[in-house]
PDB file of N, CA and C in Angstrom:
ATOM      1  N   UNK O   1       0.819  -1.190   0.000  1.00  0.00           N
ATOM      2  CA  UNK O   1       0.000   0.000   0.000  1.00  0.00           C
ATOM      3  C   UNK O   1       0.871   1.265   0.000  1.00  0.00           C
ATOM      4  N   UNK O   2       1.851   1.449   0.568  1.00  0.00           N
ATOM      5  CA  UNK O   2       2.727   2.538   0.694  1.00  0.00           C
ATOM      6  C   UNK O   2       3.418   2.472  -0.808  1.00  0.00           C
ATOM      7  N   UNK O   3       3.664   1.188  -1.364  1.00  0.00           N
ATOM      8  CA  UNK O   3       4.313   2.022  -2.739  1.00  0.00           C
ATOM      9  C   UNK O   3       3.326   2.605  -3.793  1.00  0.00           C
ATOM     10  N   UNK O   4       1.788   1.996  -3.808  1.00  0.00           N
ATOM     11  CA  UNK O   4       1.138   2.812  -4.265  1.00  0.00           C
ATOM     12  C   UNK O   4       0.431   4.041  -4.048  1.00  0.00           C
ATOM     13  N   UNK O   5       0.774   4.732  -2.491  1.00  0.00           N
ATOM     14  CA  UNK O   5       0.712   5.672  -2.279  1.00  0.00           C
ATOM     15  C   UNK O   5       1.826   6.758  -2.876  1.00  0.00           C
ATOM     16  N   UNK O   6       2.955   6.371  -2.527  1.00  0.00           N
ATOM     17  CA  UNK O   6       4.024   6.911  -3.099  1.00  0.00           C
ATOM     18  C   UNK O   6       3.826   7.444  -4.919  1.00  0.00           C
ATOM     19  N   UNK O   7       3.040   6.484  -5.662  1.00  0.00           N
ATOM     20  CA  UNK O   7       2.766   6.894  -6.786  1.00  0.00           C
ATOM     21  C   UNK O   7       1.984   7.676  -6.730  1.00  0.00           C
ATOM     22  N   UNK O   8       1.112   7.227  -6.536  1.00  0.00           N
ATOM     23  CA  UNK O   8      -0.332   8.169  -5.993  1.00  0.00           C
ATOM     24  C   UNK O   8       0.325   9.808  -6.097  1.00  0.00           C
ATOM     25  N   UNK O   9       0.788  10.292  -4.951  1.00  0.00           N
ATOM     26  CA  UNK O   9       1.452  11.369  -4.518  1.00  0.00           C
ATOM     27  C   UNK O   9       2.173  11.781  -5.742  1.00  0.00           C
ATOM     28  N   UNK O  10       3.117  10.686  -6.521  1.00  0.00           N
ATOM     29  CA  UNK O  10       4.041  11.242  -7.635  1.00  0.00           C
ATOM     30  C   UNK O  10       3.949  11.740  -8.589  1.00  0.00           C
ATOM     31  N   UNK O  11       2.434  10.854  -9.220  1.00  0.00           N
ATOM     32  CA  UNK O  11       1.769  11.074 -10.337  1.00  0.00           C
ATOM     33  C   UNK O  11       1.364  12.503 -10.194  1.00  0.00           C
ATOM     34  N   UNK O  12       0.824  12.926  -9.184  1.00  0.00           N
ATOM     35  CA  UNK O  12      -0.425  13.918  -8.865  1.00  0.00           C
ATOM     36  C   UNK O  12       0.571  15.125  -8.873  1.00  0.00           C
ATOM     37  N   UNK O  13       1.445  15.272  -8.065  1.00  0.00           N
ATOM     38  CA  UNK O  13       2.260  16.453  -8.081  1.00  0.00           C
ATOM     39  C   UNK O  13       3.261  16.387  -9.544  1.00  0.00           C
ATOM     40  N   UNK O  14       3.015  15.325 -10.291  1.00  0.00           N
ATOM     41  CA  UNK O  14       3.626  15.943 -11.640  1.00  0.00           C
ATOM     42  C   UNK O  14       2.475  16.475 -12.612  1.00  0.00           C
ATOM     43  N   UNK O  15       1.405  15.958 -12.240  1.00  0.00           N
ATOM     44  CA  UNK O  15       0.278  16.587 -13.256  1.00  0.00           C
ATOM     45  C   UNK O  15       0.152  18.362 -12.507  1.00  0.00           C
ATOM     46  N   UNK O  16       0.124  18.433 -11.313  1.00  0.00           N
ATOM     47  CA  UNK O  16       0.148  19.374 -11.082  1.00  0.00           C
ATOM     48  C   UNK O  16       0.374  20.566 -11.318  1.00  0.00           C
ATOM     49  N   UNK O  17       2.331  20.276 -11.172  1.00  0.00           N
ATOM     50  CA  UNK O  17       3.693  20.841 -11.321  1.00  0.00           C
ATOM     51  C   UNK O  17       3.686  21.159 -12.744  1.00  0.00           C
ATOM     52  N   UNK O  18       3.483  20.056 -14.075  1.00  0.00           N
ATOM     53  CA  UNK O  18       3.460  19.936 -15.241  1.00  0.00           C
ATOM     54  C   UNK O  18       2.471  20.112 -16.087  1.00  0.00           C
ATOM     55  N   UNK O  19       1.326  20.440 -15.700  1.00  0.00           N
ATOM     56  CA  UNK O  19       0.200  20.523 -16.500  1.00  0.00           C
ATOM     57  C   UNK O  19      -0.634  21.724 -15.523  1.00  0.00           C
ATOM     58  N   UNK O  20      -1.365  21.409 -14.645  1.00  0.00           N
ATOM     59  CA  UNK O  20      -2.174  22.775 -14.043  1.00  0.00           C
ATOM     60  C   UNK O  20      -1.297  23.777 -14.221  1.00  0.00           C
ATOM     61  N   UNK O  21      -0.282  24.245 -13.523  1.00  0.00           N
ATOM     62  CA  UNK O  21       0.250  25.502 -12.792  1.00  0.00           C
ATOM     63  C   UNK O  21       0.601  25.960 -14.374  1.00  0.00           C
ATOM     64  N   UNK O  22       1.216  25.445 -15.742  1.00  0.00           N
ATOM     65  CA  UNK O  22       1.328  25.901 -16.411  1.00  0.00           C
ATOM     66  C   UNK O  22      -0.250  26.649 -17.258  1.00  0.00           C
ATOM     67  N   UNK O  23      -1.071  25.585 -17.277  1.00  0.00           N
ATOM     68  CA  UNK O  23      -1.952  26.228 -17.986  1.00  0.00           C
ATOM     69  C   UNK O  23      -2.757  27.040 -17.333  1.00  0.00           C
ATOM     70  N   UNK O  24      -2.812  27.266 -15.926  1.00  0.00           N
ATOM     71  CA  UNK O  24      -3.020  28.816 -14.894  1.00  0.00           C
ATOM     72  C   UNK O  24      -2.162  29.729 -15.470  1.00  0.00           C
ATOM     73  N   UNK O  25      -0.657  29.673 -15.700  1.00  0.00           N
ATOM     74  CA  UNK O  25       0.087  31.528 -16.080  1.00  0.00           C
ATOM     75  C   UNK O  25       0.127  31.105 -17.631  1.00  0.00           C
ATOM     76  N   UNK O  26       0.283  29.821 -18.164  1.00  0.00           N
ATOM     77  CA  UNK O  26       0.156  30.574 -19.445  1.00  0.00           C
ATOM     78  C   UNK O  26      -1.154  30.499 -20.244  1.00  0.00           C
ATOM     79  N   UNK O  27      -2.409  29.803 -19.749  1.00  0.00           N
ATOM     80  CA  UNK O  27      -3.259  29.989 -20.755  1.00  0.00           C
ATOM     81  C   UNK O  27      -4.219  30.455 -19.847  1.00  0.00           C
ATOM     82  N   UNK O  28      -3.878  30.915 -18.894  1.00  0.00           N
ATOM     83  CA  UNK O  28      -4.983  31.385 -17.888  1.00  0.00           C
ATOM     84  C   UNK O  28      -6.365  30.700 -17.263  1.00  0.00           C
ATOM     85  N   UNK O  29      -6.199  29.304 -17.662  1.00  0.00           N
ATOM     86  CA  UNK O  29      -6.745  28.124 -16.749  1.00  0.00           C
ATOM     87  C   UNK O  29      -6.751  28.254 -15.674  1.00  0.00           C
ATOM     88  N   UNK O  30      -7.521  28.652 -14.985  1.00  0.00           N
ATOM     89  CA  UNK O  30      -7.240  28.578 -13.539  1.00  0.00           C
ATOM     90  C   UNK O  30      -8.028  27.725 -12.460  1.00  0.00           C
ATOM     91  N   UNK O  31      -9.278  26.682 -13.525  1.00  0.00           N
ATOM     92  CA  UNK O  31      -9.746  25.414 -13.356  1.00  0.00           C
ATOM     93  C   UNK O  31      -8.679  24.440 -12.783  1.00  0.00           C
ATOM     94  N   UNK O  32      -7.756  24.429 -13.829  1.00  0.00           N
ATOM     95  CA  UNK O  32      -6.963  23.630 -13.447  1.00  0.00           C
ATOM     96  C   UNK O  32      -6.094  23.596 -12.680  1.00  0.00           C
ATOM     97  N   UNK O  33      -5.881  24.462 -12.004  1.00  0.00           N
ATOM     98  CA  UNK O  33      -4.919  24.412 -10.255  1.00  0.00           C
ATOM     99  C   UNK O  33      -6.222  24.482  -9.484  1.00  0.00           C
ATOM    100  N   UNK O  34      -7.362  24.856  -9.573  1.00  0.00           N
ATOM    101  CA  UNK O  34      -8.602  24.682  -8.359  1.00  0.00           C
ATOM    102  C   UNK O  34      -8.685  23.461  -8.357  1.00  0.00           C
ATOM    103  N   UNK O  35      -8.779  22.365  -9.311  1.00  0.00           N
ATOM    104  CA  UNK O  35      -8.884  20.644  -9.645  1.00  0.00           C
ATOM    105  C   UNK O  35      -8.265  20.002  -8.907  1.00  0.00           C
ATOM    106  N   UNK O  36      -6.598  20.292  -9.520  1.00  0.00           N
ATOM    107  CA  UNK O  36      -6.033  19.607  -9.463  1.00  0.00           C
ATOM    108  C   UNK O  36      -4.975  19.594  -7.990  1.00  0.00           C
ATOM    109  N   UNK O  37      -5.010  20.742  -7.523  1.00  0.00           N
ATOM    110  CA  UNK O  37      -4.471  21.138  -6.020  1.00  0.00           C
ATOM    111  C   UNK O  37      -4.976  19.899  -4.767  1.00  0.00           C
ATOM    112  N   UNK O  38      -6.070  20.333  -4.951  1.00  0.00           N
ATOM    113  CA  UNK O  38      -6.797  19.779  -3.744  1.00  0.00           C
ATOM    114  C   UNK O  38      -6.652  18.130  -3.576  1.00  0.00           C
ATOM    115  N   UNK O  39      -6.860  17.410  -5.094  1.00  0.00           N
ATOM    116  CA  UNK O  39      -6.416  16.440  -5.376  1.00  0.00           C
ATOM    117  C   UNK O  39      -5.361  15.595  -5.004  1.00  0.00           C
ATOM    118  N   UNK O  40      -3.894  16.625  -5.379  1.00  0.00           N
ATOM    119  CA  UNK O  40      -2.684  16.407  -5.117  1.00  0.00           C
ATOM    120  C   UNK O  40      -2.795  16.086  -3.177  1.00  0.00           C
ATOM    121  N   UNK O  41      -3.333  17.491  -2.937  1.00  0.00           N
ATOM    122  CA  UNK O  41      -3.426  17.505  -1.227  1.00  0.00           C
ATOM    123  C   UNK O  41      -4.111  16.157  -0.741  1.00  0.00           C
ATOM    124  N   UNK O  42      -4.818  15.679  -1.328  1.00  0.00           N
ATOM    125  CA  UNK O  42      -5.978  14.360  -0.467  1.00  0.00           C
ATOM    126  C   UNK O  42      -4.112  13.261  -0.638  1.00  0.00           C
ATOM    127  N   UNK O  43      -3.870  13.288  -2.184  1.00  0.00           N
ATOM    128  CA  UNK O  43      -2.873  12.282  -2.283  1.00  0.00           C
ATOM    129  C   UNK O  43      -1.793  12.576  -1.585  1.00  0.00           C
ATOM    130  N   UNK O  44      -1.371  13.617  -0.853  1.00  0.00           N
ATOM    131  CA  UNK O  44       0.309  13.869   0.020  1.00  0.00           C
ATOM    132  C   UNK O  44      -0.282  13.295   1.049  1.00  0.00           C
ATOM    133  N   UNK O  45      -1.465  13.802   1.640  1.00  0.00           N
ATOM    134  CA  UNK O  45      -1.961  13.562   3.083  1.00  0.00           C
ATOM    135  C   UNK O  45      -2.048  11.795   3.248  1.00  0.00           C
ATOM    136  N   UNK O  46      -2.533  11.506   1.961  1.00  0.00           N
ATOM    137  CA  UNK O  46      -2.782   9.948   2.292  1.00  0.00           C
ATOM    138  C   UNK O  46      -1.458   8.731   2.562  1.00  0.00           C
ATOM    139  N   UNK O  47      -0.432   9.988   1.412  1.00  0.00           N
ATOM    140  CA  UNK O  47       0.958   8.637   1.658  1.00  0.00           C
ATOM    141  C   UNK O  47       1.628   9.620   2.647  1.00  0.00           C
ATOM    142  N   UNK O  48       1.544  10.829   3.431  1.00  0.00           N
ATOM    143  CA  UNK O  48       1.685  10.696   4.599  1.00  0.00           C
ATOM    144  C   UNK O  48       1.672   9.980   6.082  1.00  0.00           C
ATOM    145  N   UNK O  49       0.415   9.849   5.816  1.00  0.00           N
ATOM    146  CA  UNK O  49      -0.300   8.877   6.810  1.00  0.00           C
ATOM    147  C   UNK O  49      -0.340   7.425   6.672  1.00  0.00           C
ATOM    148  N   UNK O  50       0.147   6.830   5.083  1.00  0.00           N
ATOM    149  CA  UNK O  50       0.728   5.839   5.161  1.00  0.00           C
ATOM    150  C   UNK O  50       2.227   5.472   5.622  1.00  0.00           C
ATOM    151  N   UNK O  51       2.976   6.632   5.553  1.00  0.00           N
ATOM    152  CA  UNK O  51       4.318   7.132   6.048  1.00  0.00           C
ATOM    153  C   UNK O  51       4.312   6.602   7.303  1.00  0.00           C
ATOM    154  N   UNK O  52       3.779   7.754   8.042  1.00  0.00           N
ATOM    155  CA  UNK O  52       3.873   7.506   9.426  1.00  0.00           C
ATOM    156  C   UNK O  52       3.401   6.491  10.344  1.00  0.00           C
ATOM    157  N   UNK O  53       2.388   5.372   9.405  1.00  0.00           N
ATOM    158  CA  UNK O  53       1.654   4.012  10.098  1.00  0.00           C
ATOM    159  C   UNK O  53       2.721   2.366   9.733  1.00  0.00           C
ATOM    160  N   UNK O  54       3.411   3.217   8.534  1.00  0.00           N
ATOM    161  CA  UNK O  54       4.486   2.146   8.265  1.00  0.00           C
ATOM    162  C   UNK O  54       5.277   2.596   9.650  1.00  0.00           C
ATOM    163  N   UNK O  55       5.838   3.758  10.189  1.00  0.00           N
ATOM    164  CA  UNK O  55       6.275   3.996  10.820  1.00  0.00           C
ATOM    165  C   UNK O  55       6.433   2.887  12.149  1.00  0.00           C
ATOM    166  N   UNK O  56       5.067   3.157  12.769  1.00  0.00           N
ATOM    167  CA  UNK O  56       4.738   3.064  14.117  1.00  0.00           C
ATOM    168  C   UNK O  56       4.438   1.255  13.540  1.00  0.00           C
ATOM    169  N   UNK O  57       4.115   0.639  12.381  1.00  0.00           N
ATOM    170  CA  UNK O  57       4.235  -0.621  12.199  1.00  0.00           C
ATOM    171  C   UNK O  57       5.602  -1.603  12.354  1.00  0.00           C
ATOM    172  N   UNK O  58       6.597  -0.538  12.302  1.00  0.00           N
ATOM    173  CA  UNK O  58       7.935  -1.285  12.390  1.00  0.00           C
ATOM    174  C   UNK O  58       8.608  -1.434  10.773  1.00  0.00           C
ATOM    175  N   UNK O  59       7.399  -0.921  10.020  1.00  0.00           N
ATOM    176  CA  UNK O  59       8.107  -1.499   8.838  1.00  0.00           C
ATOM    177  C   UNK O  59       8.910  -0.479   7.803  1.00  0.00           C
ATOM    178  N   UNK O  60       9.371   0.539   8.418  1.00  0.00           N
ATOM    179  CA  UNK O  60      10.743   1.625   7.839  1.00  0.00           C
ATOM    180  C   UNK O  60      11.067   2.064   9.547  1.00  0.00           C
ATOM    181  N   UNK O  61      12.247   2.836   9.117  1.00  0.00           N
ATOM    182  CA  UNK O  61      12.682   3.135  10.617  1.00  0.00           C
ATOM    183  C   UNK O  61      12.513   4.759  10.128  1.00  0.00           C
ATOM    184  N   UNK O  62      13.215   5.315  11.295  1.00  0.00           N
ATOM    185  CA  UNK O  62      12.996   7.057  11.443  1.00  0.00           C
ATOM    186  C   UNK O  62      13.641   7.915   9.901  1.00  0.00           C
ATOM    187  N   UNK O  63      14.680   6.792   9.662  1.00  0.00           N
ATOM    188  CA  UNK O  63      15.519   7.742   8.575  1.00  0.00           C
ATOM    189  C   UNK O  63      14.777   7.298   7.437  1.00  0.00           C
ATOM    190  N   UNK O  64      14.360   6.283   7.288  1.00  0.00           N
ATOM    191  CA  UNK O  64      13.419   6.132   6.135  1.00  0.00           C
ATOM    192  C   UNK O  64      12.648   7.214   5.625  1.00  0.00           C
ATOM    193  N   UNK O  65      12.066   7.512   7.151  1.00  0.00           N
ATOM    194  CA  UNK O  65      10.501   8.141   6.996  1.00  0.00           C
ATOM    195  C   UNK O  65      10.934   9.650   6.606  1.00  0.00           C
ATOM    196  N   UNK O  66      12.104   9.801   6.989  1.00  0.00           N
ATOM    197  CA  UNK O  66      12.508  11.131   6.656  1.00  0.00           C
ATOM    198  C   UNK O  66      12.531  11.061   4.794  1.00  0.00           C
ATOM    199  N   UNK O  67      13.586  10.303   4.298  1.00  0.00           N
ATOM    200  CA  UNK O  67      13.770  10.054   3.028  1.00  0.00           C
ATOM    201  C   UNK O  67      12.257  10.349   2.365  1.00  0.00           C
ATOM    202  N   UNK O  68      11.542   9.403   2.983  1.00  0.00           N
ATOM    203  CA  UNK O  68      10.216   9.329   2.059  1.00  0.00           C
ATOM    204  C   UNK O  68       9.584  10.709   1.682  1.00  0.00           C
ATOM    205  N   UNK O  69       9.648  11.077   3.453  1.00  0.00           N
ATOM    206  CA  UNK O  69       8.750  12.442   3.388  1.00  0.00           C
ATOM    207  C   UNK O  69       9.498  13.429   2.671  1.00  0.00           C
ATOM    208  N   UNK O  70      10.624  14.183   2.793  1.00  0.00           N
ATOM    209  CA  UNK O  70      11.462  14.643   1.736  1.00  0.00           C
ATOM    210  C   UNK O  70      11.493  14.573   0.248  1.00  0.00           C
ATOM    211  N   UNK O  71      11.622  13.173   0.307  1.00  0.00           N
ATOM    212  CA  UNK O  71      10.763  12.845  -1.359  1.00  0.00           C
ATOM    213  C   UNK O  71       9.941  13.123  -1.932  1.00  0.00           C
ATOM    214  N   UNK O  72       8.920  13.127  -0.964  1.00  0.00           N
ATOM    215  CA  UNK O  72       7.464  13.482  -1.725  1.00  0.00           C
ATOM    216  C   UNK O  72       7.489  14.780  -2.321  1.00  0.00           C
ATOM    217  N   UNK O  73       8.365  15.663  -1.432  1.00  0.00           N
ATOM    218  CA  UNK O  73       8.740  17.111  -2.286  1.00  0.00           C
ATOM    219  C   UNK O  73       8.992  17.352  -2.899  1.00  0.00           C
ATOM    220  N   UNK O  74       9.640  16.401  -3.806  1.00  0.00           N
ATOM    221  CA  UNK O  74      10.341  16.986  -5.330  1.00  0.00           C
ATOM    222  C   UNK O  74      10.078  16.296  -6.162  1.00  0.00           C
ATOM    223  N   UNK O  75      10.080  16.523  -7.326  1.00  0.00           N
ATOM    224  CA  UNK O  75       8.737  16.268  -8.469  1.00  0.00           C
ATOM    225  C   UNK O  75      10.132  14.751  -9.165  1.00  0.00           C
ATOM    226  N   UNK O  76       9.449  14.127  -9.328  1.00  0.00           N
ATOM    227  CA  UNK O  76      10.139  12.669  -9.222  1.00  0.00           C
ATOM    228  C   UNK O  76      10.932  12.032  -8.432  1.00  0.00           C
ATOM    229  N   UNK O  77      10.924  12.809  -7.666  1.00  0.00           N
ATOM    230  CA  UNK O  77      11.108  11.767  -5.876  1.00  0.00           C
ATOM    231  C   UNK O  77      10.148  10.725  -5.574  1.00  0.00           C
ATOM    232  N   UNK O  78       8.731  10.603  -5.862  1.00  0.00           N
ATOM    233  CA  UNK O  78       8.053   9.818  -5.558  1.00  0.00           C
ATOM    234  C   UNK O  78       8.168   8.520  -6.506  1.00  0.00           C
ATOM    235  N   UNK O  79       8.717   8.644  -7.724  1.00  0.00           N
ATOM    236  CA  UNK O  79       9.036   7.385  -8.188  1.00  0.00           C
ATOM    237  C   UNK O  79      10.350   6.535  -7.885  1.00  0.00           C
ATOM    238  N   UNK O  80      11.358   7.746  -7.056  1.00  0.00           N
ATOM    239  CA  UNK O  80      12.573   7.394  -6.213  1.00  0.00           C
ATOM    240  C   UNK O  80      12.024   6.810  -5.400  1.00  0.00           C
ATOM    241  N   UNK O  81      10.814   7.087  -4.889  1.00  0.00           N
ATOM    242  CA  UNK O  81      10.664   6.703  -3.631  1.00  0.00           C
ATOM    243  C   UNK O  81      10.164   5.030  -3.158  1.00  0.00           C
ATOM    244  N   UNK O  82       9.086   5.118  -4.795  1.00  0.00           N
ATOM    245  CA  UNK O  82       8.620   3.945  -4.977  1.00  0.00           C
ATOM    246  C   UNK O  82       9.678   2.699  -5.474  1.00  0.00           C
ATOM    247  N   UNK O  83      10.500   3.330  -6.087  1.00  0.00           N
ATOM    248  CA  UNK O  83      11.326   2.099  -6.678  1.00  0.00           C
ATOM    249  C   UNK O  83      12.244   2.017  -5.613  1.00  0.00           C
ATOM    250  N   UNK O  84      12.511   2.837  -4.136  1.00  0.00           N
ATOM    251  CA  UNK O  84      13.578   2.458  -2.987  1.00  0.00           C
ATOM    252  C   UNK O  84      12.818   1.479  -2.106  1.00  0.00           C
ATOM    253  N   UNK O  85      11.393   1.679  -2.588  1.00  0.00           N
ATOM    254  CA  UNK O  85      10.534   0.688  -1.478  1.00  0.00           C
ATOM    255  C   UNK O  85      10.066  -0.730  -1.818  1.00  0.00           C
ATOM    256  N   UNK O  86       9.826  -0.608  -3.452  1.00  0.00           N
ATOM    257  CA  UNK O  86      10.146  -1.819  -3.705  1.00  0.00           C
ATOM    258  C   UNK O  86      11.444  -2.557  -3.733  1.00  0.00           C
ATOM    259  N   UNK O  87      12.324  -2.362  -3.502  1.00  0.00           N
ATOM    260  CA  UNK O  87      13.846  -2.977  -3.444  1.00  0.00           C
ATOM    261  C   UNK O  87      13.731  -3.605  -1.945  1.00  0.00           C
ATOM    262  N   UNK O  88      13.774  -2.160  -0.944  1.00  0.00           N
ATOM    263  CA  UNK O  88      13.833  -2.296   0.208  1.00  0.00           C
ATOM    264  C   UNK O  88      13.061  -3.198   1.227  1.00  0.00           C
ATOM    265  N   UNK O  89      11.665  -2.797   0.692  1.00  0.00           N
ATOM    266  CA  UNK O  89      10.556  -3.911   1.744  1.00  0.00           C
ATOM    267  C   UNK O  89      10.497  -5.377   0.590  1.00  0.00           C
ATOM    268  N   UNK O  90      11.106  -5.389  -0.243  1.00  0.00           N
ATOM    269  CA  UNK O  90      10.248  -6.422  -0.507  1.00  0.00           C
ATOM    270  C   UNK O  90      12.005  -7.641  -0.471  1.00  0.00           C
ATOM    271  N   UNK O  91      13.297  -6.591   0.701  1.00  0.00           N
ATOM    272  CA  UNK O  91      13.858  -7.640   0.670  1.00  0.00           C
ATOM    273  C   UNK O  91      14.072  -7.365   1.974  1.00  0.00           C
ATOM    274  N   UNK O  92      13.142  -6.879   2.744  1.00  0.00           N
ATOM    275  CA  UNK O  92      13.444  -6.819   4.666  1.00  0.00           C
ATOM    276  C   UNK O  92      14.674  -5.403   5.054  1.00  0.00           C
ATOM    277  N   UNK O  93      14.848  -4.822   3.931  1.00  0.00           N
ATOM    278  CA  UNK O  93      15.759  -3.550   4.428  1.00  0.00           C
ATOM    279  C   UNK O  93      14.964  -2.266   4.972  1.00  0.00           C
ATOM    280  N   UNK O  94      14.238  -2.182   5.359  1.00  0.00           N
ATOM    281  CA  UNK O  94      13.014  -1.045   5.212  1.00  0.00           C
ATOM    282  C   UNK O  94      13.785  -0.357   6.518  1.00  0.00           C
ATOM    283  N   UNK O  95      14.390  -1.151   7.346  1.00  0.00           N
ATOM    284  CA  UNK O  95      14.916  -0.407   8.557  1.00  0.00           C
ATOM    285  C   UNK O  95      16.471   0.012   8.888  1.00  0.00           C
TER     286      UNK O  95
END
């Protein structure tokens, strides 16, 4: 569930980043950052909170959670993030 949150989050802040915010200043869309914002927000909040329940599950440790959350900030970090988690949990390194 956390690596498809991680997409979740990745996808959304590149449509965002890459498609709304441009067609708000340059074609004066401004549908499309009201859409697509809030969207993005449901998806950070959700692999947040999957963040922090992997957390308290045992299944990443503190520096992980840092990595992750950090990640989510920058616009293809979340597919860093997803492809460090599939490596990681799916060979017991998560901690």
């Amino acid at each position: 569930m956390l690596r498809i949150g991680a997409m979740a989050e990745a996808v959304t802040l590149l449509l965002l980043v890459g498609i709304a915010v441009p067609l708000k200043h340059l074609a004066g869309i401004e549908e499309a950052t009201r859409l697509m914002g809030p969207i993005h927000g449901v998806a950070f909040l959700f692999f947040a909170w999957l963040v922090i329940r992997a957390r308290f599950e045992g299944l990443i440790d503190g520096a992980a959670l840092g990595r992750l959350i950090i990640g989510a900030f920058i616009p293809f970090g979340g597919f860093v993030n997803e492809r460090w988690l599939r490596t990681s949990l799916d060979q017991g390194k998560g901690q």
